[in-house]
Amino acid sequence: MRYIIIGAGAVGGSIGGRLAEAGHDVVLVARGAHLTALREHGLRLLTPDGDLQLPIPAVAGPEELGELRPDDVLILCVKSQDTAAVLQQWAGLPVAGGAGTAAELIPVVCAQNGVENERVALRLFENVYGLCVWLPSLHLEPGVVAAHCAPQSGILTVGRYPDGIDDRIKQIGHDLAESRFDAPVVDDVMRWKYGKLLNNLGNAFEAVADLSADEELAERLVDTAQDEGRRALNAAGIPFVGPGERRAVQADRMDFAEIPGTPRGGGSSWQSLARGAGSIETDYLSGEIVLVGRTHGVPTPVNALMQRLSAQFAAEGRAPGSMGLGELAELVARVQKTEG
């Protein structure tokens, strides 16, 4: 298989870099200064074990490939707000041999936070797979990605969407497992992705306020959003993996480790603000819980607040963590009181 990593940022660069390091055929898809750096110098992948310089081919998009190979796999790593537009670019690309188009023949693996991407992909592509990303990584500098965990770089749980297992996802899981990842192949991948969604409800808090100012208060605030999330998912009858089950899978195979000169920083939403990306994925994290809650009559005022605040931060170009934690706590208390 050739792995085409669409969106070679923190997650995509880490997955693509590790696959290439293990000897797999990889193409990175990027844009702007990051693409220029990848073309000129290759991907620099920083890990707790060392500093890798990987000469991986990089392209701006499908027009530079011309046609796909029958054994290609698209690994989608863009933010959820970009999924529909990006997949439209790839769906009609011809596959070598004249057997059909990418949408008909080529698998798409959604290695993204949130739970909407697979549904969007299935509108266009016949073969869609979910990948639940537990992969702490960082991308702030063109051409450079850091993966901060050891001994494995991450846990990438995979399965067919909406459910099931087939030979193709078994092979993808095998290749990932050869590449410094744990890659369990499961028949209920969305249960894992909904569990990760609950965890990701903390992303908006991290993006908006400095949680290190009072870690106990920060934990209580995030808990309010996660409690809303669990109530909404339960009302909708949507199953999700709890933290105990995830910890049992993780065990000691993926622990955070320092990389000298490269502090972890924040998660994906924090990084979007730090890079000044102009958009943020919170509509598909906090906003997903708001949607489920509104659909099933469950109030979710804290998640709605965090959705609004993070969107405001992105639109105004505000630095991550620039709201006082006390101010944020007051806003949370206010919306809870109003809803109550």
Coordinates of C-alpha atoms in Angstrom, one line a residue:
M1 CA 0.0 0.0 0.0
R2 CA 1.0 3.6 -0.6
Y3 CA -0.2 5.9 2.1
I4 CA -1.2 9.4 1.0
I5 CA -1.3 11.6 4.1
I6 CA -3.8 14.5 3.4
G7 CA -2.8 17.1 6.0
A8 CA 0.7 16.5 7.1
G9 CA 0.5 18.5 10.3
A10 CA 1.0 17.3 13.8
V11 CA -1.0 14.0 13.5
G12 CA -0.5 13.5 9.8
G13 CA 3.2 14.2 9.9
S14 CA 3.7 11.9 12.8
I15 CA 1.8 9.0 11.2
G16 CA 3.4 9.6 7.8
G17 CA 6.9 10.0 9.3
R18 CA 6.6 6.8 11.3
L19 CA 5.2 4.8 8.3
A20 CA 8.1 6.1 6.1
E21 CA 10.7 5.3 8.8
A22 CA 9.4 1.7 8.9
G23 CA 9.8 1.4 5.1
H24 CA 6.3 2.0 3.8
D25 CA 5.6 4.1 0.7
V26 CA 4.3 7.5 1.8
V27 CA 3.3 10.8 0.2
L28 CA 2.6 13.9 2.3
V29 CA 0.0 16.5 1.2
A30 CA 0.6 20.0 2.7
R31 CA 0.4 23.6 1.8
G32 CA 2.2 27.0 2.2
A33 CA 5.5 27.3 4.0
H34 CA 5.1 23.8 5.4
L35 CA 4.9 22.3 1.9
T36 CA 8.0 24.3 0.8
A37 CA 10.0 23.1 3.7
L38 CA 9.0 19.5 3.1
R39 CA 10.0 19.7 -0.5
E40 CA 13.3 21.3 0.2
H41 CA 14.4 19.4 3.3
G42 CA 12.0 16.5 3.9
L43 CA 10.1 16.0 7.1
R44 CA 11.9 16.6 10.4
L45 CA 10.3 14.3 12.9
L46 CA 11.3 14.9 16.5
T47 CA 10.7 12.1 19.0
P48 CA 11.9 11.2 22.5
D49 CA 14.3 8.7 20.8
G50 CA 15.9 11.1 18.4
D51 CA 15.7 13.6 15.6
L52 CA 14.8 12.1 12.2
Q53 CA 15.2 13.8 8.8
L54 CA 12.9 11.9 6.4
P55 CA 13.0 12.5 2.6
I56 CA 9.3 11.9 2.0
P57 CA 7.7 13.1 -1.3
A58 CA 5.3 16.1 -0.7
V59 CA 2.6 17.5 -3.0
A60 CA 0.1 20.3 -2.8
G61 CA -2.9 18.2 -3.8
P62 CA -4.3 15.6 -6.2
E63 CA -3.5 17.5 -9.3
E64 CA 0.2 16.8 -8.8
L65 CA -0.4 13.0 -8.6
G66 CA -2.4 12.9 -11.8
E67 CA -3.9 9.5 -11.0
L68 CA -3.9 7.1 -8.1
R69 CA -2.7 3.6 -7.8
P70 CA -5.1 0.8 -7.0
D71 CA -3.2 0.1 -3.7
D72 CA -3.3 3.7 -2.5
V73 CA -4.9 4.6 0.9
L74 CA -5.9 8.2 1.7
I75 CA -5.3 9.0 5.4
L76 CA -7.3 12.1 6.1
C77 CA -5.7 14.3 8.8
V78 CA -7.2 17.8 8.1
K79 CA -9.4 19.6 10.6
S80 CA -13.0 18.6 10.5
Q81 CA -14.1 22.0 9.1
D82 CA -12.0 21.3 6.0
T83 CA -13.0 17.7 5.4
A84 CA -15.8 18.2 2.8
A85 CA -13.9 20.5 0.6
V86 CA -10.7 18.4 0.6
L87 CA -12.5 15.2 -0.2
Q88 CA -14.3 16.8 -3.1
Q89 CA -10.8 17.5 -4.6
W90 CA -9.9 13.8 -4.4
A91 CA -13.1 12.0 -5.1
G92 CA -13.0 12.2 -8.9
L93 CA -9.3 11.4 -9.4
P94 CA -8.9 8.5 -11.8
V95 CA -7.3 5.3 -10.6
A96 CA -4.6 3.7 -12.8
G97 CA -5.9 0.9 -15.0
G98 CA -9.2 2.7 -15.9
A99 CA -11.2 0.7 -13.3
G100 CA -12.9 3.8 -11.8
T101 CA -12.4 6.8 -9.6
A102 CA -11.0 7.4 -6.1
A103 CA -14.5 7.6 -4.7
E104 CA -15.3 4.2 -6.1
L105 CA -12.1 2.3 -5.4
I106 CA -9.8 4.0 -2.9
P107 CA -10.2 3.7 0.9
V108 CA -10.4 6.9 3.1
V109 CA -9.2 6.6 6.7
C110 CA -10.4 9.5 8.9
A111 CA -7.6 10.1 11.3
Q112 CA -9.3 13.0 12.9
N113 CA -10.9 14.2 16.1
G114 CA -14.7 14.3 16.2
V115 CA -17.3 12.0 14.7
E116 CA -18.6 13.8 11.7
N117 CA -15.8 13.2 9.2
E118 CA -16.7 9.6 8.5
R119 CA -20.3 10.5 7.7
V120 CA -19.1 13.3 5.4
A121 CA -16.6 11.0 3.6
L122 CA -19.3 8.3 3.1
R123 CA -21.3 10.7 1.0
L124 CA -18.5 10.6 -1.6
F125 CA -16.4 7.5 -1.0
E126 CA -17.6 3.9 -0.9
N127 CA -14.9 2.6 1.5
V128 CA -14.5 4.7 4.6
Y129 CA -12.7 3.8 7.8
G130 CA -12.4 5.4 11.2
L131 CA -9.2 6.0 13.1
C132 CA -9.3 7.1 16.8
V133 CA -6.3 9.3 17.4
W134 CA -4.4 9.1 20.7
L135 CA -1.2 10.8 19.4
P136 CA 0.1 13.8 21.4
S137 CA 2.1 15.7 18.8
L138 CA 3.0 19.2 17.8
H139 CA 3.4 21.2 14.6
L140 CA 4.2 24.9 14.8
E141 CA 7.2 25.2 12.6
P142 CA 7.3 24.6 8.8
G143 CA 8.7 21.2 8.0
V144 CA 8.9 20.1 11.6
V145 CA 6.6 17.8 13.6
A146 CA 7.2 16.4 17.1
A147 CA 5.7 13.2 18.5
H148 CA 6.0 13.3 22.3
C149 CA 5.2 9.7 23.4
A150 CA 7.3 6.6 24.0
P151 CA 7.8 3.7 23.6
Q152 CA 5.0 3.9 21.1
S153 CA 4.2 7.2 19.4
G154 CA 0.4 6.7 19.8
I155 CA -2.6 4.4 19.9
L156 CA -4.5 4.4 16.6
T157 CA -7.6 2.3 16.9
V158 CA -9.0 1.5 13.5
G159 CA -12.1 -0.1 12.0
R160 CA -14.5 0.1 9.1
Y161 CA -17.2 2.7 9.1
P162 CA -19.9 2.6 10.4
D163 CA -18.8 -0.7 11.8
G164 CA -17.0 -4.0 11.0
I165 CA -13.6 -5.3 10.0
D166 CA -12.3 -6.3 6.6
D167 CA -9.0 -7.4 5.1
R168 CA -8.0 -3.9 4.1
I169 CA -8.3 -2.4 7.6
K170 CA -6.4 -5.5 8.9
Q171 CA -3.5 -4.6 6.6
I172 CA -3.6 -1.0 7.5
G173 CA -3.6 -1.9 11.2
H174 CA -0.6 -4.2 10.6
D175 CA 1.4 -1.5 8.8
L176 CA 0.7 1.0 11.6
A177 CA 1.7 -1.6 14.2
E178 CA 5.0 -2.0 12.3
S179 CA 5.5 1.8 12.6
R180 CA 5.8 2.5 16.3
F181 CA 2.0 2.6 17.0
D182 CA -0.4 0.4 18.8
A183 CA -3.2 -0.2 16.2
P184 CA -6.0 -2.3 17.5
V185 CA -8.5 -3.3 14.8
V186 CA -12.0 -3.2 16.1
D187 CA -15.5 -3.6 14.8
D188 CA -16.9 -0.7 16.7
V189 CA -14.4 2.1 16.0
M190 CA -17.0 4.9 16.5
R191 CA -17.5 3.8 20.1
W192 CA -13.8 4.7 20.6
K193 CA -14.2 7.9 18.7
Y194 CA -17.1 9.0 20.8
G195 CA -15.0 8.3 23.9
K196 CA -12.2 10.5 22.4
L197 CA -14.8 13.2 21.7
L198 CA -15.6 13.4 25.4
N199 CA -11.9 13.8 26.1
N200 CA -11.6 16.5 23.4
L201 CA -14.2 18.7 25.1
G202 CA -11.2 20.0 27.1
N203 CA -9.6 21.4 24.0
A204 CA -11.7 24.6 23.9
F205 CA -10.8 25.3 27.6
E206 CA -7.1 24.8 26.9
A207 CA -7.4 27.1 23.8
V208 CA -9.1 29.9 25.6
A209 CA -7.5 30.0 29.1
D210 CA -4.3 29.1 30.8
L211 CA -5.3 26.0 32.6
S212 CA -2.0 25.8 34.5
A213 CA -3.0 28.8 36.5
D214 CA -5.2 26.6 38.8
E215 CA -5.2 23.0 37.7
E216 CA -7.9 22.0 40.2
L217 CA -10.3 24.7 39.0
A218 CA -9.5 23.8 35.4
E219 CA -10.3 20.2 36.0
R220 CA -13.7 21.1 37.5
L221 CA -14.5 23.3 34.5
V222 CA -13.7 20.6 32.0
D223 CA -15.7 18.1 34.0
T224 CA -18.8 20.3 33.6
A225 CA -18.5 20.0 29.8
Q226 CA -17.8 16.3 29.9
D227 CA -20.7 15.7 32.2
E228 CA -23.0 17.5 29.7
G229 CA -21.4 15.3 26.9
R230 CA -22.1 12.1 28.7
R231 CA -25.7 13.1 29.4
A232 CA -26.3 14.0 25.8
L233 CA -24.7 10.8 24.4
N234 CA -26.7 8.7 26.9
A235 CA -29.9 10.4 25.9
A236 CA -29.2 9.7 22.3
G237 CA -28.3 6.1 23.0
I238 CA -24.8 6.5 21.6
P239 CA -22.2 4.1 23.1
F240 CA -18.8 5.4 24.1
V241 CA -15.6 4.1 25.6
G242 CA -14.9 5.3 29.1
P243 CA -11.5 6.3 30.5
G244 CA -11.0 3.1 32.3
E245 CA -11.3 1.0 29.2
R246 CA -8.9 3.3 27.3
R247 CA -6.3 3.2 30.1
A248 CA -6.5 -0.6 30.1
V249 CA -5.6 -0.6 26.4
Q250 CA -2.9 2.1 26.8
A251 CA -1.2 0.6 29.9
D252 CA 2.5 1.6 29.8
R253 CA 2.9 1.5 26.0
M254 CA 2.3 5.2 25.4
D255 CA 3.7 7.6 28.0
F256 CA 4.5 11.3 27.6
A257 CA 8.2 11.9 27.2
E258 CA 10.1 15.2 27.0
I259 CA 11.8 16.2 23.8
P260 CA 14.7 18.5 24.6
G261 CA 14.1 22.0 23.2
T262 CA 10.5 21.2 22.2
P263 CA 8.0 21.6 24.9
R264 CA 4.6 19.9 24.4
G265 CA 2.5 23.1 24.2
G266 CA -1.2 22.4 23.8
G267 CA -3.5 20.2 21.8
S268 CA -4.8 20.6 18.3
S269 CA -7.2 23.5 19.1
W270 CA -4.5 25.3 21.0
Q271 CA -2.1 24.8 18.1
S272 CA -4.6 26.2 15.6
L273 CA -4.7 29.5 17.6
A274 CA -0.9 29.5 18.1
R275 CA -0.4 29.2 14.3
G276 CA -3.0 31.9 13.6
A277 CA -4.9 29.4 11.4
G278 CA -8.0 31.6 11.4
S279 CA -10.3 28.6 12.1
I280 CA -10.7 26.1 14.9
E281 CA -12.4 22.6 15.0
T282 CA -14.5 23.3 18.1
D283 CA -17.8 23.2 16.1
Y284 CA -17.1 19.5 15.7
L285 CA -16.1 18.9 19.3
S286 CA -18.0 21.0 21.8
G287 CA -20.4 21.8 19.0
E288 CA -21.1 18.1 18.4
I289 CA -22.3 17.7 22.0
V290 CA -24.4 20.9 21.5
L291 CA -26.0 19.3 18.4
V292 CA -26.7 16.0 20.1
G293 CA -28.1 17.8 23.2
R294 CA -30.4 20.0 21.2
T295 CA -31.6 17.0 19.2
H296 CA -32.5 15.0 22.3
G297 CA -33.6 17.8 24.7
V298 CA -30.5 17.8 26.9
P299 CA -29.1 21.2 28.0
T300 CA -25.5 21.8 27.1
P301 CA -24.8 25.4 28.0
V302 CA -21.1 25.0 28.9
N303 CA -20.3 23.4 25.6
A304 CA -22.2 26.0 23.8
L305 CA -20.2 28.7 25.6
M306 CA -16.9 27.1 24.8
Q307 CA -18.0 26.7 21.1
R308 CA -18.7 30.4 20.9
L309 CA -15.6 31.5 22.8
S310 CA -13.2 29.4 20.8
A311 CA -14.7 30.6 17.5
Q312 CA -14.4 34.2 18.7
F313 CA -10.7 33.6 19.6
A314 CA -10.0 32.2 16.1
A315 CA -11.8 35.0 14.3
E316 CA -10.0 37.7 16.2
G317 CA -6.6 36.0 16.1
R318 CA -6.3 36.0 19.8
A319 CA -3.4 34.0 21.4
P320 CA -4.3 30.7 23.0
G321 CA -4.7 30.9 26.8
S322 CA -5.2 34.7 26.8
M323 CA -8.4 34.7 28.9
G324 CA -8.0 34.6 32.6
L325 CA -9.1 31.3 34.1
G326 CA -11.1 33.1 36.8
E327 CA -13.0 35.1 34.1
L328 CA -13.7 31.9 32.3
A329 CA -15.0 30.3 35.5
E330 CA -17.4 33.2 36.0
L331 CA -18.8 32.8 32.5
V332 CA -19.3 29.1 33.0
A333 CA -21.1 29.7 36.3
R334 CA -23.3 32.3 34.6
V335 CA -24.4 30.1 31.8
Q336 CA -25.1 27.2 34.2
K337 CA -27.2 29.5 36.4
T338 CA -29.1 30.9 33.4
E339 CA -29.9 27.4 32.1
G340 CA -30.8 26.3 35.6

